[in-house]
mmCIF file of C-alpha atoms in Angstrom:
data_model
loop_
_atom_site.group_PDB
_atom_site.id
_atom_site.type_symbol
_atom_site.label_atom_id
_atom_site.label_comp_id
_atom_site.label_asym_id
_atom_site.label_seq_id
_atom_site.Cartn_x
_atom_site.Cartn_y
_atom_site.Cartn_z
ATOM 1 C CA UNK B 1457 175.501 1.953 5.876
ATOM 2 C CA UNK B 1458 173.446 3.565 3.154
ATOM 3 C CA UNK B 1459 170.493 5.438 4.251
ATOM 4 C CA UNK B 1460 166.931 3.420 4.882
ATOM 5 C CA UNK B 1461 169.378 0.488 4.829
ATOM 6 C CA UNK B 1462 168.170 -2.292 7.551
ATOM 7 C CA UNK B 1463 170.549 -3.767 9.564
ATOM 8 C CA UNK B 1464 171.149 -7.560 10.015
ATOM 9 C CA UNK B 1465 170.519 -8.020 13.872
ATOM 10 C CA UNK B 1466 170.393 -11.922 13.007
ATOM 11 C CA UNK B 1467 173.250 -13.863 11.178
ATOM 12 C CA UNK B 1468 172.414 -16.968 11.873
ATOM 13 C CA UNK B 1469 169.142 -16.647 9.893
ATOM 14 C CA UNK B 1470 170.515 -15.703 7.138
ATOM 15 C CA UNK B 1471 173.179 -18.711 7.709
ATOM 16 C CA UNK B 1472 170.726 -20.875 7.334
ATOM 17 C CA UNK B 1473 168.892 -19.192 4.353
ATOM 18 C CA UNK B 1474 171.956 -19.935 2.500
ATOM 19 C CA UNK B 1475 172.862 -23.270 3.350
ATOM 20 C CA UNK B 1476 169.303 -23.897 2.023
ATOM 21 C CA UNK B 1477 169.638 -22.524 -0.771
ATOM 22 C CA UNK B 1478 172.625 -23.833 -1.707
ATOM 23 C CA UNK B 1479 171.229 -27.415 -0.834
ATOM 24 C CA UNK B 1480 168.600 -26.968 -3.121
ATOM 25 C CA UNK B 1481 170.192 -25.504 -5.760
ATOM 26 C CA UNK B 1482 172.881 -27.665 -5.395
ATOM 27 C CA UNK B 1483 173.387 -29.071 -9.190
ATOM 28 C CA UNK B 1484 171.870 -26.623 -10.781
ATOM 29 C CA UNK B 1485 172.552 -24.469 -13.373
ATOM 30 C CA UNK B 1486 173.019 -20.630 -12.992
ATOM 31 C CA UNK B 1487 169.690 -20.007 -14.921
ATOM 32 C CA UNK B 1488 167.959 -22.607 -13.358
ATOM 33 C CA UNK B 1489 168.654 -21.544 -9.542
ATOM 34 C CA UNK B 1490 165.720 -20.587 -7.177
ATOM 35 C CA UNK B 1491 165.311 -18.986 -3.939
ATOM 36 C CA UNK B 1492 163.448 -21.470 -1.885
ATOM 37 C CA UNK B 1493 163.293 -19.432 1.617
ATOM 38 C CA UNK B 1494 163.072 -15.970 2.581
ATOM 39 C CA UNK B 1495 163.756 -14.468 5.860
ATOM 40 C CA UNK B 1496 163.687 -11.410 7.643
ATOM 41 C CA UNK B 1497 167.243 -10.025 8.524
ATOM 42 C CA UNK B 1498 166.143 -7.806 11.505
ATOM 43 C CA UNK B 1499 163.841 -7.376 13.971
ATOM 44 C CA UNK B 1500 162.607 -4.327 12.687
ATOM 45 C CA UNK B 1501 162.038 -6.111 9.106
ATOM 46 C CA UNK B 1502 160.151 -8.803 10.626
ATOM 47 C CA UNK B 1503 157.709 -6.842 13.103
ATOM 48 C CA UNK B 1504 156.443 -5.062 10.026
ATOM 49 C CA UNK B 1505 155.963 -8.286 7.297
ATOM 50 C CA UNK B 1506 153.621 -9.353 11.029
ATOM 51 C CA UNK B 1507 151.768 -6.312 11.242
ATOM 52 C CA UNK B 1508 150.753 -7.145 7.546
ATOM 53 C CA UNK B 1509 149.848 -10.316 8.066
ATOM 54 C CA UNK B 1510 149.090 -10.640 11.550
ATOM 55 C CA UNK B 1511 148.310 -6.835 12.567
ATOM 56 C CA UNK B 1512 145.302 -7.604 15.435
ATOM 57 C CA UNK B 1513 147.911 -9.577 17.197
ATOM 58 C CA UNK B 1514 151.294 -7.272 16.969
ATOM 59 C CA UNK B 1515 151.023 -6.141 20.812
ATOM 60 C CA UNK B 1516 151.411 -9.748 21.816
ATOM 61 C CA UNK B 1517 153.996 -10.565 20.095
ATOM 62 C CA UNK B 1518 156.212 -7.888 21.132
ATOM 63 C CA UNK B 1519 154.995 -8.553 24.321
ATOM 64 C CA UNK B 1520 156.410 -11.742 24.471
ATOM 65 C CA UNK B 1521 159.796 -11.233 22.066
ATOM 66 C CA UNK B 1522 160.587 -8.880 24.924
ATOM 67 C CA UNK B 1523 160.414 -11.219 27.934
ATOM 68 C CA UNK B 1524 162.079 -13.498 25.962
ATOM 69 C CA UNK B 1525 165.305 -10.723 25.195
ATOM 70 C CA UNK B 1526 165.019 -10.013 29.296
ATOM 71 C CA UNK B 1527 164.965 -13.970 29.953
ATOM 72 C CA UNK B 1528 168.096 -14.276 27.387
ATOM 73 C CA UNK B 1529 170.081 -11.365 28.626
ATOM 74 C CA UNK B 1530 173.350 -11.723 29.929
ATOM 75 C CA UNK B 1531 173.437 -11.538 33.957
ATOM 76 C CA UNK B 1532 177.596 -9.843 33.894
ATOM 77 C CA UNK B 1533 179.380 -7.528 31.738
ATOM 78 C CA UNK B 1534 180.389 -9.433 28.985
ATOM 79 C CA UNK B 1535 183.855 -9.612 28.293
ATOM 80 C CA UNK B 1536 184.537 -11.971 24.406
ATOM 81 C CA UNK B 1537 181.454 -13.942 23.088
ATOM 82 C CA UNK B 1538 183.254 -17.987 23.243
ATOM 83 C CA UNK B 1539 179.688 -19.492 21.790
ATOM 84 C CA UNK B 1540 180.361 -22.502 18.972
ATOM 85 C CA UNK B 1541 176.679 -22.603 18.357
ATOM 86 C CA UNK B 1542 174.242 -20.587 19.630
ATOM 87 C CA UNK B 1543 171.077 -23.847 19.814
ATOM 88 C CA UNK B 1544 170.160 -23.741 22.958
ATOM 89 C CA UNK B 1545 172.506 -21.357 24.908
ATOM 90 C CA UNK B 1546 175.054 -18.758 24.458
ATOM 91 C CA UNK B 1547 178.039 -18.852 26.480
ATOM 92 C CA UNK B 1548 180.495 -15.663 27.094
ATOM 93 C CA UNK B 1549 183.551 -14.991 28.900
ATOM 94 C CA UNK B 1550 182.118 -12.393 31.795
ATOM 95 C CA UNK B 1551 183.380 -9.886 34.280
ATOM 96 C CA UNK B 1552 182.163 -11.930 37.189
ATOM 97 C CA UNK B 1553 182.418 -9.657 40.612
ATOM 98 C CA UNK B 1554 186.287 -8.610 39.538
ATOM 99 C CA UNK B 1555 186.756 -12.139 38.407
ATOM 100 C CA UNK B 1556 187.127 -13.725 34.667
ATOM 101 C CA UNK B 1557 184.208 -16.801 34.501
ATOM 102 C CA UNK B 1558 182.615 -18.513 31.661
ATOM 103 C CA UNK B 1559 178.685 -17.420 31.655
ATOM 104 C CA UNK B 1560 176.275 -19.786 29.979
ATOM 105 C CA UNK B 1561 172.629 -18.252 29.435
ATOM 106 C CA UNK B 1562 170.149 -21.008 27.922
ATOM 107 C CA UNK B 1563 167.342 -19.591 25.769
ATOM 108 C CA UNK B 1564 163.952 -19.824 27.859
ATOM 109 C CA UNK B 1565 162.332 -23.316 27.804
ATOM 110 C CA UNK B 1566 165.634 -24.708 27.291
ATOM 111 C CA UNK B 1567 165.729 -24.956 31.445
ATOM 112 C CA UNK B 1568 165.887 -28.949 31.552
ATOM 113 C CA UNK B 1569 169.567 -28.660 29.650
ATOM 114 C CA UNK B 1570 170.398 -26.326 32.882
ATOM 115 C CA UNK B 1571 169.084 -28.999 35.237
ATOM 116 C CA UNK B 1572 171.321 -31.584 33.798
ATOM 117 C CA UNK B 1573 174.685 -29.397 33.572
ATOM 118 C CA UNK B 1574 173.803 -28.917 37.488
ATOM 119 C CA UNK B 1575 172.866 -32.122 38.048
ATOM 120 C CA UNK B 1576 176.345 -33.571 36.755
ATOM 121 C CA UNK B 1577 178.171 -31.236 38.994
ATOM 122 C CA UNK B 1578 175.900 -32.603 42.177
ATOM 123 C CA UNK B 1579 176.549 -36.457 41.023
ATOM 124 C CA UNK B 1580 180.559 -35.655 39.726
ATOM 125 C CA UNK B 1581 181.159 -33.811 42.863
ATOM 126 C CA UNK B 1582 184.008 -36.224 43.470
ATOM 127 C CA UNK B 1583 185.445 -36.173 40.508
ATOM 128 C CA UNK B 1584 188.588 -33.456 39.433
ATOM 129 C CA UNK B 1585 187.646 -33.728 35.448
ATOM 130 C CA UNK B 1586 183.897 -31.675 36.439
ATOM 131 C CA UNK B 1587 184.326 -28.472 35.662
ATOM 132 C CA UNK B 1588 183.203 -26.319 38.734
ATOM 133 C CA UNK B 1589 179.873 -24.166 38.888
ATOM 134 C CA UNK B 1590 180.586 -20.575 40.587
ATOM 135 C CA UNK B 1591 176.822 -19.487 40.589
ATOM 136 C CA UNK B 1592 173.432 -21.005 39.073
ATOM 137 C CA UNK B 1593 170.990 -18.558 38.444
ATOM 138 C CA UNK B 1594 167.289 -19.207 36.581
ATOM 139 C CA UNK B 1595 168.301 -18.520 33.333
ATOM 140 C CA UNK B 1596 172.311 -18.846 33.688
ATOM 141 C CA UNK B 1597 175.098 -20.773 34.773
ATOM 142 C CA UNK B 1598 178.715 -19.172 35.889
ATOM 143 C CA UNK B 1599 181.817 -21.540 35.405
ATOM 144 C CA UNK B 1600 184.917 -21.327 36.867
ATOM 145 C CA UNK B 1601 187.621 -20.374 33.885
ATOM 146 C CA UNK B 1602 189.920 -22.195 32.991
ATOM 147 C CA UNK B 1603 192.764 -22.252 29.805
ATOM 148 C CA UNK B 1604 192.957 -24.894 27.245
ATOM 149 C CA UNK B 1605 195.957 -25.762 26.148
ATOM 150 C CA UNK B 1606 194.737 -28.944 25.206
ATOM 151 C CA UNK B 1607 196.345 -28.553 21.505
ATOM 152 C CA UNK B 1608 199.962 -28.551 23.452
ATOM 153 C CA UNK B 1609 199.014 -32.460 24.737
ATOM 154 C CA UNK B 1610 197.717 -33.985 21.368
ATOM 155 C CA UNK B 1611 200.484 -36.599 20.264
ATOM 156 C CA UNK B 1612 201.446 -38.061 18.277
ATOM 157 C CA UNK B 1613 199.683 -36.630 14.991
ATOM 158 C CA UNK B 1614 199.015 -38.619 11.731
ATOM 159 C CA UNK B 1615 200.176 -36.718 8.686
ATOM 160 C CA UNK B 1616 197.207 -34.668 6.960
ATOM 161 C CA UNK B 1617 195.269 -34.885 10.185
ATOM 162 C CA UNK B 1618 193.556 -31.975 11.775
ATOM 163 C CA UNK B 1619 194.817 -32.818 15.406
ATOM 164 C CA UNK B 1620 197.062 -35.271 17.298
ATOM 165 C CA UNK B 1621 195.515 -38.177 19.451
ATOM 166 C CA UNK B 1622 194.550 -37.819 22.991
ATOM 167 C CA UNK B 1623 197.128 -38.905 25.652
ATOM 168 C CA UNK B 1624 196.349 -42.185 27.485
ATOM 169 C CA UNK B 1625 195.807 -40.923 30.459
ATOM 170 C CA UNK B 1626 193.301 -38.601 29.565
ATOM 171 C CA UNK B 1627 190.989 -41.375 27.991
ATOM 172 C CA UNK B 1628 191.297 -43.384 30.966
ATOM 173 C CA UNK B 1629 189.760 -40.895 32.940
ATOM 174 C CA UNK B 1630 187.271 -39.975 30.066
ATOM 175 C CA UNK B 1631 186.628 -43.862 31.216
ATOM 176 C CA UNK B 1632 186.340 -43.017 34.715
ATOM 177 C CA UNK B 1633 184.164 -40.537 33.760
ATOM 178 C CA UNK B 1634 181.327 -42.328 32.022
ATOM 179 C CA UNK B 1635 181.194 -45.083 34.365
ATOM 180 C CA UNK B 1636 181.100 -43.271 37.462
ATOM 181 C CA UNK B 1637 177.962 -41.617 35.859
ATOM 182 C CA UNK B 1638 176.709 -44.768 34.947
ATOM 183 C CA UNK B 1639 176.920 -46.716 38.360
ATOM 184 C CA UNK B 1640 174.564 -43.817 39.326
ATOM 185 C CA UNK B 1641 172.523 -45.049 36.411
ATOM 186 C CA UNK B 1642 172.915 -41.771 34.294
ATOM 187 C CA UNK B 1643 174.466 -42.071 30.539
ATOM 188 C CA UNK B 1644 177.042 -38.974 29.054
ATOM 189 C CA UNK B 1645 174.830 -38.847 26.253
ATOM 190 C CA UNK B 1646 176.826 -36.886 23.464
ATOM 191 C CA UNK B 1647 179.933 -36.443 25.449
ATOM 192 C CA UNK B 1648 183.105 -36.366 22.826
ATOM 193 C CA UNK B 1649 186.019 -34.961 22.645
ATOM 194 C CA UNK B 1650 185.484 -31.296 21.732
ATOM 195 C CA UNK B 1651 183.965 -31.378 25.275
ATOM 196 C CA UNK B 1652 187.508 -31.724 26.824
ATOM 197 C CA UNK B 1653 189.909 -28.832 27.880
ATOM 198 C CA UNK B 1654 193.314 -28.960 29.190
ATOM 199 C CA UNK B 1655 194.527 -26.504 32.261
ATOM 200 C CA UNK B 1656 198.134 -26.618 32.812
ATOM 201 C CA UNK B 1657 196.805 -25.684 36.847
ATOM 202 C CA UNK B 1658 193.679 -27.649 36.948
ATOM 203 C CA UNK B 1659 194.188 -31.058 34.483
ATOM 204 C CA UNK B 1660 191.614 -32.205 32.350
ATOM 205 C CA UNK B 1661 188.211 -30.733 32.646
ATOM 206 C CA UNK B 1662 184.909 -31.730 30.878
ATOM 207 C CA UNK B 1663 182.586 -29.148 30.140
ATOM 208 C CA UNK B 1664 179.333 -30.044 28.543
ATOM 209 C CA UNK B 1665 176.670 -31.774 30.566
ATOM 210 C CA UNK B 1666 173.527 -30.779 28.780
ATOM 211 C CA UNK B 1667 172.645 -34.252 27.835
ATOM 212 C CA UNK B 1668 173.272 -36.279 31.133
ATOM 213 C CA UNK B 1669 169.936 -38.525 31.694
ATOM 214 C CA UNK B 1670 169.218 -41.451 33.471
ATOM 215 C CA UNK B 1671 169.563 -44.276 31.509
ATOM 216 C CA UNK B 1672 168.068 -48.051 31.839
ATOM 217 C CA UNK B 1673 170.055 -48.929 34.857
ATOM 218 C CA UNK B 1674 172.850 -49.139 37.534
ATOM 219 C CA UNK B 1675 175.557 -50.467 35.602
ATOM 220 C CA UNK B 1676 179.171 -51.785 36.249
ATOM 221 C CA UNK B 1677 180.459 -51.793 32.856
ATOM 222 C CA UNK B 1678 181.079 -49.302 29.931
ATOM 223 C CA UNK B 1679 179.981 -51.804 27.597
ATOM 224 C CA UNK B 1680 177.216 -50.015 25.949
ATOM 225 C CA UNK B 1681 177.260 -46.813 26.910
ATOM 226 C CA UNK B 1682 175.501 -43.805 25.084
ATOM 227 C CA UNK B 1683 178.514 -41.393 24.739
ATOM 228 C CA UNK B 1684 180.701 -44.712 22.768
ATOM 229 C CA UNK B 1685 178.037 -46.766 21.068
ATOM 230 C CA UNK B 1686 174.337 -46.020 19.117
ATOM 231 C CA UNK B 1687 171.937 -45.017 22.255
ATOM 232 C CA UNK B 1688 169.343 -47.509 21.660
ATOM 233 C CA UNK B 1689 165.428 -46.838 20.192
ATOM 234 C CA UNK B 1690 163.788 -47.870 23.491
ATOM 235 C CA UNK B 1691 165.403 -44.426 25.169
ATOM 236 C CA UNK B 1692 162.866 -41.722 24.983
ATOM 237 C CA UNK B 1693 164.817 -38.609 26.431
ATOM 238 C CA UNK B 1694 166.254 -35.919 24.392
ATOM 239 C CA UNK B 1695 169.037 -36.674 21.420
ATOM 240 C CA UNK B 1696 170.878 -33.978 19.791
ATOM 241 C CA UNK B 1697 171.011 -33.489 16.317
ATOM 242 C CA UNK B 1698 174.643 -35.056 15.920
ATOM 243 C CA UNK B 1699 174.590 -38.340 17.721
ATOM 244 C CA UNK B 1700 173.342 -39.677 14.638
ATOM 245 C CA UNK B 1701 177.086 -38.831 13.204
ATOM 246 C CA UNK B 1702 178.697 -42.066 14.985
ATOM 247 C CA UNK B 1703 179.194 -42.653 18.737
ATOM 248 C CA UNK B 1704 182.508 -43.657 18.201
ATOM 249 C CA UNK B 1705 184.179 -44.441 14.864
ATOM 250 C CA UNK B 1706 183.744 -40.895 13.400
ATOM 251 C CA UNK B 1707 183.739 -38.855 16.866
ATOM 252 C CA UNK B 1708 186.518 -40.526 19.102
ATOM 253 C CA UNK B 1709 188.823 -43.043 17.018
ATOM 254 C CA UNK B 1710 190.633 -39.819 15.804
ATOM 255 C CA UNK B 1711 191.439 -38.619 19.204
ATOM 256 C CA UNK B 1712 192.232 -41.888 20.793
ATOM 257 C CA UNK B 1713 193.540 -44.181 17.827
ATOM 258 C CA UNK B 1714 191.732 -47.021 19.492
ATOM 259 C CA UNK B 1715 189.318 -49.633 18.604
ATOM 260 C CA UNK B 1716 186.450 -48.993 20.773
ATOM 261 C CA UNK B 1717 187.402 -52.524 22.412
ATOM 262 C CA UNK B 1718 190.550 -51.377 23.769
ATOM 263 C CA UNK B 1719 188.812 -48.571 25.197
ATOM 264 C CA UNK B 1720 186.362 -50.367 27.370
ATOM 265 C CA UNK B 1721 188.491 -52.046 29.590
ATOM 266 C CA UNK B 1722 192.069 -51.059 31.447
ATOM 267 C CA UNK B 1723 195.170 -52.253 29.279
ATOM 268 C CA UNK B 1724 198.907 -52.122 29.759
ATOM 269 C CA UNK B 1725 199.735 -48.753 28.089
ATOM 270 C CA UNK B 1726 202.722 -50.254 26.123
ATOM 271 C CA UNK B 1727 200.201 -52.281 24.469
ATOM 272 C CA UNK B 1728 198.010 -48.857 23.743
ATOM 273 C CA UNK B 1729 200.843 -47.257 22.017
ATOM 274 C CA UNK B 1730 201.395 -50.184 20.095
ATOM 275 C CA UNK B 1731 197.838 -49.972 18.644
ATOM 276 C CA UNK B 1732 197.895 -46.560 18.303
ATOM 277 C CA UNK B 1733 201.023 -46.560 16.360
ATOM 278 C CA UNK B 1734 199.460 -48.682 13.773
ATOM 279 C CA UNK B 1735 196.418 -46.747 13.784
ATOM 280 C CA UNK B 1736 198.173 -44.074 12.007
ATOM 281 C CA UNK B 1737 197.844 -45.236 8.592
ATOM 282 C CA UNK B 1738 194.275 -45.336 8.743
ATOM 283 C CA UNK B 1739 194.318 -41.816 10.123
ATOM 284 C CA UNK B 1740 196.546 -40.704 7.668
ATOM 285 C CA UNK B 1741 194.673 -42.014 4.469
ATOM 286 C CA UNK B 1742 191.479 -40.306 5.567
ATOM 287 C CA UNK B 1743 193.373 -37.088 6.272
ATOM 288 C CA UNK B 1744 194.686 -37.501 2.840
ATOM 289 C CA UNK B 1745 191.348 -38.130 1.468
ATOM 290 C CA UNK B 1746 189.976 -35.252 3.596
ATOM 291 C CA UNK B 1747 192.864 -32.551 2.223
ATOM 292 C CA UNK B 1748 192.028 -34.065 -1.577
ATOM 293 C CA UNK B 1749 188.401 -33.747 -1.361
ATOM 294 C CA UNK B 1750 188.761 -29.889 0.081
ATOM 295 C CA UNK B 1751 190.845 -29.113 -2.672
ATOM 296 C CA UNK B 1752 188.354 -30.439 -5.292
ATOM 297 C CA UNK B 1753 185.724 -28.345 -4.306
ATOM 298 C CA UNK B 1754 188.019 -25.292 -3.799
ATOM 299 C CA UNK B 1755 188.757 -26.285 -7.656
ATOM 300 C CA UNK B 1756 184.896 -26.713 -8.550
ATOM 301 C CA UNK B 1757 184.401 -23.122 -6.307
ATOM 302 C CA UNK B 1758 187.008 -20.957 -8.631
#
């Protein structure tokens, strides 16, 4: 690093500042491209643009950006950061007493999404999918470990496609799942399938809970649910950002290769693998148009 350089203590920032920019500048030409956003790229960078602007009030803001760092520390020696997005919580493979365990630290006011991952576990104690808590802590949650291998059980794959399709069993007891949660009148909001692992030891596990909440009723039938269909306008609870992406068309049909018909009630699995044999093509012509449209823009890029 050159010297009086700053370094970037905050990637995701700057993510964001170019995603922005690109949006914005996005058919544009060279000379007519603008910087819409600027953002600090440290900590250090943005405590002093605040004591410019904000200078009587630079005690109490460190103040608090401290408790906040002590709030969002780590409990356990971390071991390999295993995040996907850092929103609302980070999560890290930890040294847990001796142990390997899956650590999941949520960002302070972010304590309700807690609640719910250990308020599945209390309500799914019966059920082997759960994924197991080891240790629940104010900030944190520990998680028993476990190895996906879940690529090894996809099958069969359409041609072009990213992944293969979910084995039968598995989405029956992604069925067993939801309505067992539901007959306790609670919905798997925003459960899909990048929630699901594989253990060869343990089976299928499920590992996202954050946006279990009680829904209208007690109900006896999947029909409806919030984690397969649109959660309706009346529901007032918290949404994240990408259940407006499809419940099911565009989130499960390419892991199950199922209408979402087929899905709500047991069928012969003959019948199952008949459907999903034909749902192949379909699969296949939007992998195709998937691979094409990458290519184009890799074209437009160079």
């Amino acid at each position: 690093m050159k010297p009086g350089a700053i370094q970037t203590d905050n990637v995701r920032l700057l993510t964001v500042e170019t995603v922005l920019t690109q949006k914005v500048n996005d058919g544009r030409s060279g000379q007519e491209h603008v910087s819409p956003l600027y953002l600090s790229c440290s900590t250090t960078q943005a405590l002093e643009y605040l004591k410019k602007i904000v200078p009587q009030q630079i005690g109490k803001i460190r103040a608090t950006a401290q408790r906040y760092n002590m709030e969002f520390r780590t409990p356990y020696p971390v071991l390999a950061d295993v995040s996907k997005q850092v929103c609302r919580a980070k999560v890290e493979l930890v040294d847990f007493h001796g142990t390997e365990a899956i650590c999941k630290t949520f960002r302070p006011g972010r304590e309700r999404y807690l609640e719910r991952e250990v308020k599945a576990r209390e309500l799914g104690a019966s059920l082997p999918e759960v994924s197991r808590l080891l240790e629940v802590g104010p900030h944190y949650l520990v998680f028993e470990r476990y190895s996906n291998r879940m690529e090894r059980i996809l099958s069969p794959r359409a041609p072009f496609s990213p992944h293969g399709l979910l084995p039968l069993w598995t989405i029956e007891r992604v069925r067993a799942v939801i309505l067992h949660y539901r007959r306790l009148g609670y919905e798997c909001i925003d459960l899909n399938p990048q929630d699901l692992i594989y253990d060869p030891c343990q089976g299928l596990k499920i590992i996202d809970f954050e946006f279990l909440q009680p829904g209208t009723d007690e109900i006896e039938s999947l029909k409806g649910n919030y984690a397969w269909y649109d959660v309706p306008s009346r529901f007032k609870g918290d949404l994240p950002i990408s259940v407006h992406q499809g419940s099911y068309h565009e989130r499960w049909f390419p892991y199950t290769g199922l209408p979402r018909t087929l899905c709500l009630n047991k069928l012969p699995r003959p019948v199952l693998t008949m459907v999903r044999s034909a749902a192949l093509v379909p699969l296949t012509l939007d992998g195709l148009r998937r691979v094409s449209w990458q290519h184009i823009q890799r074209l437009v890029r160079n």
